[in-house]
């Protein structure tokens, strides 16, 4: 009975209690902790948990700064992409402790070495130093601090191989202080108690040894990042697929876009032909994403203006806005760096996918496997009796122009500087039939001979001679004549579609002609009535119907692919006046463009995070150096490596093979380029990866590079060991009587403006000198060393090649070299090194140009053959090597089985001797016989060069067109021999009295 009465008594007592007022402060447990028994600890914990839960349900207490501080939370705590919540708390940071030597008493700089620790503490801790309240937070791979008053991130430090944390008097001058150090910054903080400082030190060390160990422990090749297995990768040969993929990734960006470039041209078109107006133009694309809230961060190399004309200031001024932040670096005079450059080419989207390689987002880089030499668009040119020598790398200077009857007007028309209007196509109309005579093409010996560049006084052409593109399109059954772009297109208001316009367009689709004119060409139609058409879809800001698609398919052949300064020949004329982007640099009618061969790649997953981390390191270092107090340039934060999600729909959108490989990010960086505290800290992991891969190669090495400047170990001027590694590997194969092949593909001439043999070619000569010094013209050159080591024919093991192509311009065949800009190594169909680093000291030793690359190791293999034996071939490395061989041998459109060529075994004599070397030799001989190309083995001195050009001023085509055409038809692909005896008896180094001669040798090597 008594047991039954007890609940009733308690029930009545609870009923008599006053009901708790809603929103009242929860009551803290009354019993002191010292009175809690061991058995009651769990109950006590439950009571405290319930108390805090109830407290946080009241908004005024939940948001109170004391509550936030007690719970150690901030706006950084629960951002999933920054990683799980780590330790946080309020600390005091000593001012001026960012870099060693900045803290403490400035008037007595020797205090640290000349007085005792306690006196030093008295000065730095109490008298001279200032302490600021900060909120310190730790994430899985980085830590930083926030200003509590406004929540602004005031500092970010990444865990790296220089990370150290220490406490105590000898480290900080404080018993409750901490000194935190990494490769970029030094931080001194003070906690409230000594126990708190030990807690922070323990936690930081724990994170460094666990979640951040990938960056605090040594990695293979001494890289800042480890190899990442199962990394999705796609390779891109030439700029067309690469730039298109970059544009697609940018279009899918949701949070941020990182761009680092040696040179960036805002007005380049990422997809071509530009049927969508400006939609895929780089500046338009970036501004469109910025308007959507995506943050864009750009780092550009700040050039020495007297030496380079890439005008990074113009690029910054065209792009910088509220959501587009642009840094230019370095400030040369301030940090004393005049000769070295930031040479990386990086695009990273949402820190999820990264693009890198040799392709800058700038003029001249867009190209495809066709490597076209001409791009006249829809401008038609009349047949003319003028015969002028075209400007190419073999003859940058203009040839003589011989005038015939009626040729003055023709010359004026063909050489005038055209300012192309947006709505106008300039058509040269033929003379009326009554003016034609039988003697029209008979030369007149009394007419003067004009040199190129001479001006003629002529009357202005009538406006009637210009035809509007609208008139052509309205003629049914006629082909669309093309797209002409405005000279000052950036001044026009960009066409915008809001939701109402899109709905209206979908409901009342315009007629085919108007769609083409208004959307593809940007032409306003005022004199045509809109006709209803079937429902259409809006694609990339353009209304598309089924009939429109058919019409636009024919536009590609007539439209310009290279607009304005994008049409370039570097050796004939280098860039200038970049603030007029739509004005041509060279005359398209007389100068072919110089095709651009390059390789880039896409990486995803953790490797993309590594690329982004490198960008964040560099950005934060520049922020600390140039914009420390500028709140509009924020510190960047690296994202977590857990649960990395791919960029939505990107892989499905790209028309490329995505394959998983092992990928490691490599760098060449030092104190000036990456902000290291210690000037002796250098990372040259790209160089180490090259040497290691060459040493380990079993069967072959394929190299494409812009330079080949690498000498023996004993050379005092060139320090990189790539040439030494190649020599040792070939000698190892020779002694073992093994088959081993090394393919080297490089430019026939360096990409510097100037004429070979002329005063303007000093820079071109200097780089040519060091290339040949490394190949065959010194005791330390690789071919010389191989001969001296007993190899009767080094070409059985290593050969050097260039690329060249030809076309028809003004009814006459001409040729131009293909500029090889790739930075690529493929070994054994298993390994690929691709990035921005050239084979020279500037790129490899780390202390000079900053570079980034990746080394890929295949994880998926197919059955193949190597040196006649079965061999597992990597899907990425083997596929890339075969793709390049097809392009260079002219087999892109060919059925290999039908033509009887097998690319599977690059070591086989049948391929190496009978296909690769034979094709290269045949192409070289034909080009020299038909076009008298330069460089050539027939020329050994400047005097011979001048005589060679005078004797061969006329091509074979002008003497015997039929014979020339038959020989040209025998050219197969692009590959030609690199002429190793070209100017072999000349001194190509700059004279000591010239500007180039005053500069240090390291500038060229």
PDB file of N, CA, C and O in Angstrom, residues 765-815:
ATOM      1  N   UNK A 765      68.758  34.069 -82.238  1.00  0.00           N
ATOM      2  CA  UNK A 765      70.064  33.414 -82.367  1.00  0.00           C
ATOM      3  C   UNK A 765      70.525  32.851 -81.028  1.00  0.00           C
ATOM      4  O   UNK A 765      71.083  31.749 -80.970  1.00  0.00           O
ATOM      5  N   UNK A 766      70.289  33.607 -79.940  1.00  0.00           N
ATOM      6  CA  UNK A 766      70.791  33.185 -78.636  1.00  0.00           C
ATOM      7  C   UNK A 766      70.151  31.878 -78.185  1.00  0.00           C
ATOM      8  O   UNK A 766      70.833  30.959 -77.716  1.00  0.00           O
ATOM      9  N   UNK A 767      68.824  31.771 -78.336  1.00  0.00           N
ATOM     10  CA  UNK A 767      68.153  30.533 -77.933  1.00  0.00           C
ATOM     11  C   UNK A 767      68.545  29.392 -78.868  1.00  0.00           C
ATOM     12  O   UNK A 767      68.740  28.250 -78.428  1.00  0.00           O
ATOM     13  N   UNK A 768      68.675  29.691 -80.163  1.00  0.00           N
ATOM     14  CA  UNK A 768      69.116  28.666 -81.112  1.00  0.00           C
ATOM     15  C   UNK A 768      70.499  28.143 -80.730  1.00  0.00           C
ATOM     16  O   UNK A 768      70.771  26.932 -80.811  1.00  0.00           O
ATOM     17  N   UNK A 769      71.372  29.052 -80.300  1.00  0.00           N
ATOM     18  CA  UNK A 769      72.720  28.654 -79.881  1.00  0.00           C
ATOM     19  C   UNK A 769      72.657  27.623 -78.757  1.00  0.00           C
ATOM     20  O   UNK A 769      73.315  26.570 -78.828  1.00  0.00           O
ATOM     21  N   UNK A 770      71.861  27.888 -77.717  1.00  0.00           N
ATOM     22  CA  UNK A 770      71.835  26.986 -76.567  1.00  0.00           C
ATOM     23  C   UNK A 770      71.134  25.674 -76.892  1.00  0.00           C
ATOM     24  O   UNK A 770      71.490  24.621 -76.346  1.00  0.00           O
ATOM     25  N   UNK A 771      70.142  25.705 -77.771  1.00  0.00           N
ATOM     26  CA  UNK A 771      69.534  24.451 -78.215  1.00  0.00           C
ATOM     27  C   UNK A 771      70.560  23.564 -78.912  1.00  0.00           C
ATOM     28  O   UNK A 771      70.686  22.372 -78.609  1.00  0.00           O
ATOM     29  N   UNK A 772      71.294  24.162 -79.870  1.00  0.00           N
ATOM     30  CA  UNK A 772      72.288  23.370 -80.611  1.00  0.00           C
ATOM     31  C   UNK A 772      73.485  22.987 -79.736  1.00  0.00           C
ATOM     32  O   UNK A 772      74.085  21.926 -79.939  1.00  0.00           O
ATOM     33  N   UNK A 773      73.829  23.839 -78.768  1.00  0.00           N
ATOM     34  CA  UNK A 773      74.896  23.475 -77.838  1.00  0.00           C
ATOM     35  C   UNK A 773      74.533  22.224 -77.051  1.00  0.00           C
ATOM     36  O   UNK A 773      75.393  21.403 -76.732  1.00  0.00           O
ATOM     37  N   UNK A 774      73.246  22.060 -76.765  1.00  0.00           N
ATOM     38  CA  UNK A 774      72.794  20.907 -75.992  1.00  0.00           C
ATOM     39  C   UNK A 774      72.651  19.664 -76.852  1.00  0.00           C
ATOM     40  O   UNK A 774      72.738  18.543 -76.342  1.00  0.00           O
ATOM     41  N   UNK A 775      72.437  19.851 -78.168  1.00  0.00           N
ATOM     42  CA  UNK A 775      72.179  18.701 -79.036  1.00  0.00           C
ATOM     43  C   UNK A 775      73.462  18.173 -79.668  1.00  0.00           C
ATOM     44  O   UNK A 775      73.754  16.972 -79.594  1.00  0.00           O
ATOM     45  N   UNK A 776      74.276  19.085 -80.269  1.00  0.00           N
ATOM     46  CA  UNK A 776      75.376  18.550 -81.090  1.00  0.00           C
ATOM     47  C   UNK A 776      76.581  19.460 -81.215  1.00  0.00           C
ATOM     48  O   UNK A 776      77.541  19.077 -81.894  1.00  0.00           O
ATOM     49  N   UNK A 777      76.608  20.648 -80.625  1.00  0.00           N
ATOM     50  CA  UNK A 777      77.678  21.596 -80.946  1.00  0.00           C
ATOM     51  C   UNK A 777      78.577  21.953 -79.772  1.00  0.00           C
ATOM     52  O   UNK A 777      79.053  23.073 -79.673  1.00  0.00           O
ATOM     53  N   UNK A 778      78.776  21.043 -78.898  1.00  0.00           N
ATOM     54  CA  UNK A 778      79.741  21.246 -77.819  1.00  0.00           C
ATOM     55  C   UNK A 778      80.193  19.885 -77.329  1.00  0.00           C
ATOM     56  O   UNK A 778      79.579  18.859 -77.620  1.00  0.00           O
ATOM     57  N   UNK A 779      81.275  19.865 -76.567  1.00  0.00           N
ATOM     58  CA  UNK A 779      81.769  18.595 -76.023  1.00  0.00           C
ATOM     59  C   UNK A 779      80.778  18.001 -75.038  1.00  0.00           C
ATOM     60  O   UNK A 779      80.812  16.806 -74.759  1.00  0.00           O
ATOM     61  N   UNK A 780      79.878  18.834 -74.511  1.00  0.00           N
ATOM     62  CA  UNK A 780      78.909  18.372 -73.515  1.00  0.00           C
ATOM     63  C   UNK A 780      77.540  18.117 -74.112  1.00  0.00           C
ATOM     64  O   UNK A 780      76.597  17.819 -73.394  1.00  0.00           O
ATOM     65  N   UNK A 781      77.406  18.261 -75.447  1.00  0.00           N
ATOM     66  CA  UNK A 781      76.131  17.981 -76.113  1.00  0.00           C
ATOM     67  C   UNK A 781      75.893  16.481 -76.147  1.00  0.00           C
ATOM     68  O   UNK A 781      76.835  15.673 -76.204  1.00  0.00           O
ATOM     69  N   UNK A 782      74.623  16.098 -76.156  1.00  0.00           N
ATOM     70  CA  UNK A 782      74.299  14.673 -76.021  1.00  0.00           C
ATOM     71  C   UNK A 782      74.792  13.865 -77.215  1.00  0.00           C
ATOM     72  O   UNK A 782      75.340  12.765 -77.045  1.00  0.00           O
ATOM     73  N   UNK A 783      74.642  14.367 -78.452  1.00  0.00           N
ATOM     74  CA  UNK A 783      75.111  13.594 -79.614  1.00  0.00           C
ATOM     75  C   UNK A 783      76.620  13.493 -79.632  1.00  0.00           C
ATOM     76  O   UNK A 783      77.188  12.441 -79.964  1.00  0.00           O
ATOM     77  N   UNK A 784      77.315  14.564 -79.275  1.00  0.00           N
ATOM     78  CA  UNK A 784      78.777  14.538 -79.224  1.00  0.00           C
ATOM     79  C   UNK A 784      79.259  13.515 -78.208  1.00  0.00           C
ATOM     80  O   UNK A 784      80.191  12.731 -78.477  1.00  0.00           O
ATOM     81  N   UNK A 785      78.654  13.506 -77.050  1.00  0.00           N
ATOM     82  CA  UNK A 785      79.047  12.576 -75.998  1.00  0.00           C
ATOM     83  C   UNK A 785      78.779  11.122 -76.422  1.00  0.00           C
ATOM     84  O   UNK A 785      79.549  10.224 -76.104  1.00  0.00           O
ATOM     85  N   UNK A 786      77.677  10.903 -77.131  1.00  0.00           N
ATOM     86  CA  UNK A 786      77.368   9.544 -77.585  1.00  0.00           C
ATOM     87  C   UNK A 786      78.394   9.069 -78.620  1.00  0.00           C
ATOM     88  O   UNK A 786      78.839   7.904 -78.589  1.00  0.00           O
ATOM     89  N   UNK A 787      78.778   9.983 -79.542  1.00  0.00           N
ATOM     90  CA  UNK A 787      79.814   9.620 -80.513  1.00  0.00           C
ATOM     91  C   UNK A 787      81.117   9.268 -79.792  1.00  0.00           C
ATOM     92  O   UNK A 787      81.760   8.250 -80.079  1.00  0.00           O
ATOM     93  N   UNK A 788      81.506  10.118 -78.845  1.00  0.00           N
ATOM     94  CA  UNK A 788      82.771   9.900 -78.147  1.00  0.00           C
ATOM     95  C   UNK A 788      82.724   8.658 -77.271  1.00  0.00           C
ATOM     96  O   UNK A 788      83.765   8.068 -76.969  1.00  0.00           O
ATOM     97  N   UNK A 789      81.512   8.259 -76.849  1.00  0.00           N
ATOM     98  CA  UNK A 789      81.387   7.061 -76.011  1.00  0.00           C
ATOM     99  C   UNK A 789      81.399   5.780 -76.828  1.00  0.00           C
ATOM    100  O   UNK A 789      81.344   4.681 -76.252  1.00  0.00           O
ATOM    101  N   UNK A 790      81.455   5.896 -78.171  1.00  0.00           N
ATOM    102  CA  UNK A 790      81.587   4.716 -78.997  1.00  0.00           C
ATOM    103  C   UNK A 790      80.372   4.337 -79.803  1.00  0.00           C
ATOM    104  O   UNK A 790      80.394   3.309 -80.495  1.00  0.00           O
ATOM    105  N   UNK A 791      79.295   5.129 -79.763  1.00  0.00           N
ATOM    106  CA  UNK A 791      78.136   4.819 -80.591  1.00  0.00           C
ATOM    107  C   UNK A 791      78.424   5.206 -82.031  1.00  0.00           C
ATOM    108  O   UNK A 791      78.671   6.387 -82.332  1.00  0.00           O
ATOM    109  N   UNK A 792      78.402   4.267 -82.963  1.00  0.00           N
ATOM    110  CA  UNK A 792      78.686   4.616 -84.362  1.00  0.00           C
ATOM    111  C   UNK A 792      77.595   5.475 -84.979  1.00  0.00           C
ATOM    112  O   UNK A 792      77.884   6.301 -85.846  1.00  0.00           O
ATOM    113  N   UNK A 793      76.350   5.304 -84.551  1.00  0.00           N
ATOM    114  CA  UNK A 793      75.234   6.062 -85.107  1.00  0.00           C
ATOM    115  C   UNK A 793      74.228   6.360 -83.997  1.00  0.00           C
ATOM    116  O   UNK A 793      73.317   5.571 -83.731  1.00  0.00           O
ATOM    117  N   UNK A 794      74.362   7.509 -83.320  1.00  0.00           N
ATOM    118  CA  UNK A 794      73.433   7.838 -82.241  1.00  0.00           C
ATOM    119  C   UNK A 794      71.975   7.931 -82.693  1.00  0.00           C
ATOM    120  O   UNK A 794      71.061   7.786 -81.869  1.00  0.00           O
ATOM    121  N   UNK A 795      71.744   8.165 -84.017  1.00  0.00           N
ATOM    122  CA  UNK A 795      70.372   8.277 -84.482  1.00  0.00           C
ATOM    123  C   UNK A 795      69.604   6.967 -84.375  1.00  0.00           C
ATOM    124  O   UNK A 795      68.392   6.934 -84.533  1.00  0.00           O
ATOM    125  N   UNK A 796      70.312   5.851 -84.099  1.00  0.00           N
ATOM    126  CA  UNK A 796      69.611   4.606 -83.825  1.00  0.00           C
ATOM    127  C   UNK A 796      68.896   4.665 -82.479  1.00  0.00           C
ATOM    128  O   UNK A 796      67.998   3.859 -82.219  1.00  0.00           O
ATOM    129  N   UNK A 797      69.327   5.606 -81.652  1.00  0.00           N
ATOM    130  CA  UNK A 797      68.745   5.707 -80.315  1.00  0.00           C
ATOM    131  C   UNK A 797      67.970   7.010 -80.114  1.00  0.00           C
ATOM    132  O   UNK A 797      66.964   7.010 -79.388  1.00  0.00           O
ATOM    133  N   UNK A 798      68.424   8.105 -80.691  1.00  0.00           N
ATOM    134  CA  UNK A 798      67.782   9.394 -80.441  1.00  0.00           C
ATOM    135  C   UNK A 798      67.756  10.215 -81.722  1.00  0.00           C
ATOM    136  O   UNK A 798      68.768  10.269 -82.457  1.00  0.00           O
ATOM    137  N   UNK A 799      66.607  10.810 -82.022  1.00  0.00           N
ATOM    138  CA  UNK A 799      66.467  11.682 -83.186  1.00  0.00           C
ATOM    139  C   UNK A 799      65.722  12.944 -82.790  1.00  0.00           C
ATOM    140  O   UNK A 799      64.897  12.936 -81.872  1.00  0.00           O
ATOM    141  N   UNK A 800      66.022  14.032 -83.515  1.00  0.00           N
ATOM    142  CA  UNK A 800      65.416  15.334 -83.248  1.00  0.00           C
ATOM    143  C   UNK A 800      64.619  15.772 -84.471  1.00  0.00           C
ATOM    144  O   UNK A 800      65.107  15.690 -85.607  1.00  0.00           O
ATOM    145  N   UNK A 801      63.419  16.259 -84.231  1.00  0.00           N
ATOM    146  CA  UNK A 801      62.509  16.607 -85.320  1.00  0.00           C
ATOM    147  C   UNK A 801      61.775  17.911 -85.021  1.00  0.00           C
ATOM    148  O   UNK A 801      61.698  18.369 -83.870  1.00  0.00           O
ATOM    149  N   UNK A 802      61.257  18.497 -86.083  1.00  0.00           N
ATOM    150  CA  UNK A 802      60.352  19.628 -85.981  1.00  0.00           C
ATOM    151  C   UNK A 802      59.083  19.319 -86.743  1.00  0.00           C
ATOM    152  O   UNK A 802      58.915  18.228 -87.298  1.00  0.00           O
ATOM    153  N   UNK A 803      58.190  20.311 -86.806  1.00  0.00           N
ATOM    154  CA  UNK A 803      56.933  20.154 -87.536  1.00  0.00           C
ATOM    155  C   UNK A 803      56.788  21.289 -88.538  1.00  0.00           C
ATOM    156  O   UNK A 803      57.165  22.430 -88.260  1.00  0.00           O
ATOM    157  N   UNK A 804      56.241  20.958 -89.708  1.00  0.00           N
ATOM    158  CA  UNK A 804      56.041  21.967 -90.750  1.00  0.00           C
ATOM    159  C   UNK A 804      54.814  21.579 -91.564  1.00  0.00           C
ATOM    160  O   UNK A 804      54.476  20.398 -91.692  1.00  0.00           O
ATOM    161  N   UNK A 805      54.127  22.584 -92.103  1.00  0.00           N
ATOM    162  CA  UNK A 805      52.966  22.313 -92.943  1.00  0.00           C
ATOM    163  C   UNK A 805      52.945  23.294 -94.107  1.00  0.00           C
ATOM    164  O   UNK A 805      53.802  24.182 -94.205  1.00  0.00           O
ATOM    165  N   UNK A 806      51.967  23.143 -95.003  1.00  0.00           N
ATOM    166  CA  UNK A 806      51.889  23.983 -96.195  1.00  0.00           C
ATOM    167  C   UNK A 806      50.434  24.218 -96.556  1.00  0.00           C
ATOM    168  O   UNK A 806      49.532  23.515 -96.085  1.00  0.00           O
ATOM    169  N   UNK A 807      50.210  25.208 -97.409  1.00  0.00           N
ATOM    170  CA  UNK A 807      48.856  25.525 -97.855  1.00  0.00           C
ATOM    171  C   UNK A 807      48.949  26.355 -99.130  1.00  0.00           C
ATOM    172  O   UNK A 807      50.029  26.578 -99.675  1.00  0.00           O
ATOM    173  N   UNK A 808      47.788  26.835 -99.587  1.00  0.00           N
ATOM    174  CA  UNK A 808      47.705  27.727-100.746  1.00  0.00           C
ATOM    175  C   UNK A 808      47.261  29.095-100.258  1.00  0.00           C
ATOM    176  O   UNK A 808      46.262  29.217 -99.545  1.00  0.00           O
ATOM    177  N   UNK A 809      47.988  30.126-100.618  1.00  0.00           N
ATOM    178  CA  UNK A 809      47.614  31.505-100.298  1.00  0.00           C
ATOM    179  C   UNK A 809      47.759  32.343-101.557  1.00  0.00           C
ATOM    180  O   UNK A 809      48.832  32.375-102.169  1.00  0.00           O
ATOM    181  N   UNK A 810      46.683  33.000-101.937  1.00  0.00           N
ATOM    182  CA  UNK A 810      46.678  33.821-103.132  1.00  0.00           C
ATOM    183  C   UNK A 810      47.052  32.990-104.366  1.00  0.00           C
ATOM    184  O   UNK A 810      47.783  33.428-105.251  1.00  0.00           O
ATOM    185  N   UNK A 811      46.548  31.750-104.386  1.00  0.00           N
ATOM    186  CA  UNK A 811      46.779  30.893-105.530  1.00  0.00           C
ATOM    187  C   UNK A 811      48.145  30.268-105.607  1.00  0.00           C
ATOM    188  O   UNK A 811      48.477  29.595-106.588  1.00  0.00           O
ATOM    189  N   UNK A 812      48.959  30.479-104.574  1.00  0.00           N
ATOM    190  CA  UNK A 812      50.342  29.999-104.605  1.00  0.00           C
ATOM    191  C   UNK A 812      50.633  29.191-103.351  1.00  0.00           C
ATOM    192  O   UNK A 812      50.251  29.584-102.236  1.00  0.00           O
ATOM    193  N   UNK A 813      51.289  28.046-103.482  1.00  0.00           N
ATOM    194  CA  UNK A 813      51.627  27.268-102.287  1.00  0.00           C
ATOM    195  C   UNK A 813      52.713  27.960-101.471  1.00  0.00           C
ATOM    196  O   UNK A 813      53.603  28.617-102.015  1.00  0.00           O
ATOM    197  N   UNK A 814      52.598  27.812-100.152  1.00  0.00           N
ATOM    198  CA  UNK A 814      53.631  28.323 -99.253  1.00  0.00           C
ATOM    199  C   UNK A 814      53.689  27.424 -98.037  1.00  0.00           C
ATOM    200  O   UNK A 814      52.792  26.607 -97.794  1.00  0.00           O
ATOM    201  N   UNK A 815      54.743  27.571 -97.247  1.00  0.00           N
ATOM    202  CA  UNK A 815      54.948  26.710 -96.088  1.00  0.00           C
ATOM    203  C   UNK A 815      55.292  27.553 -94.869  1.00  0.00           C
ATOM    204  O   UNK A 815      55.776  28.680 -94.992  1.00  0.00           O
TER     205      UNK A 815
END
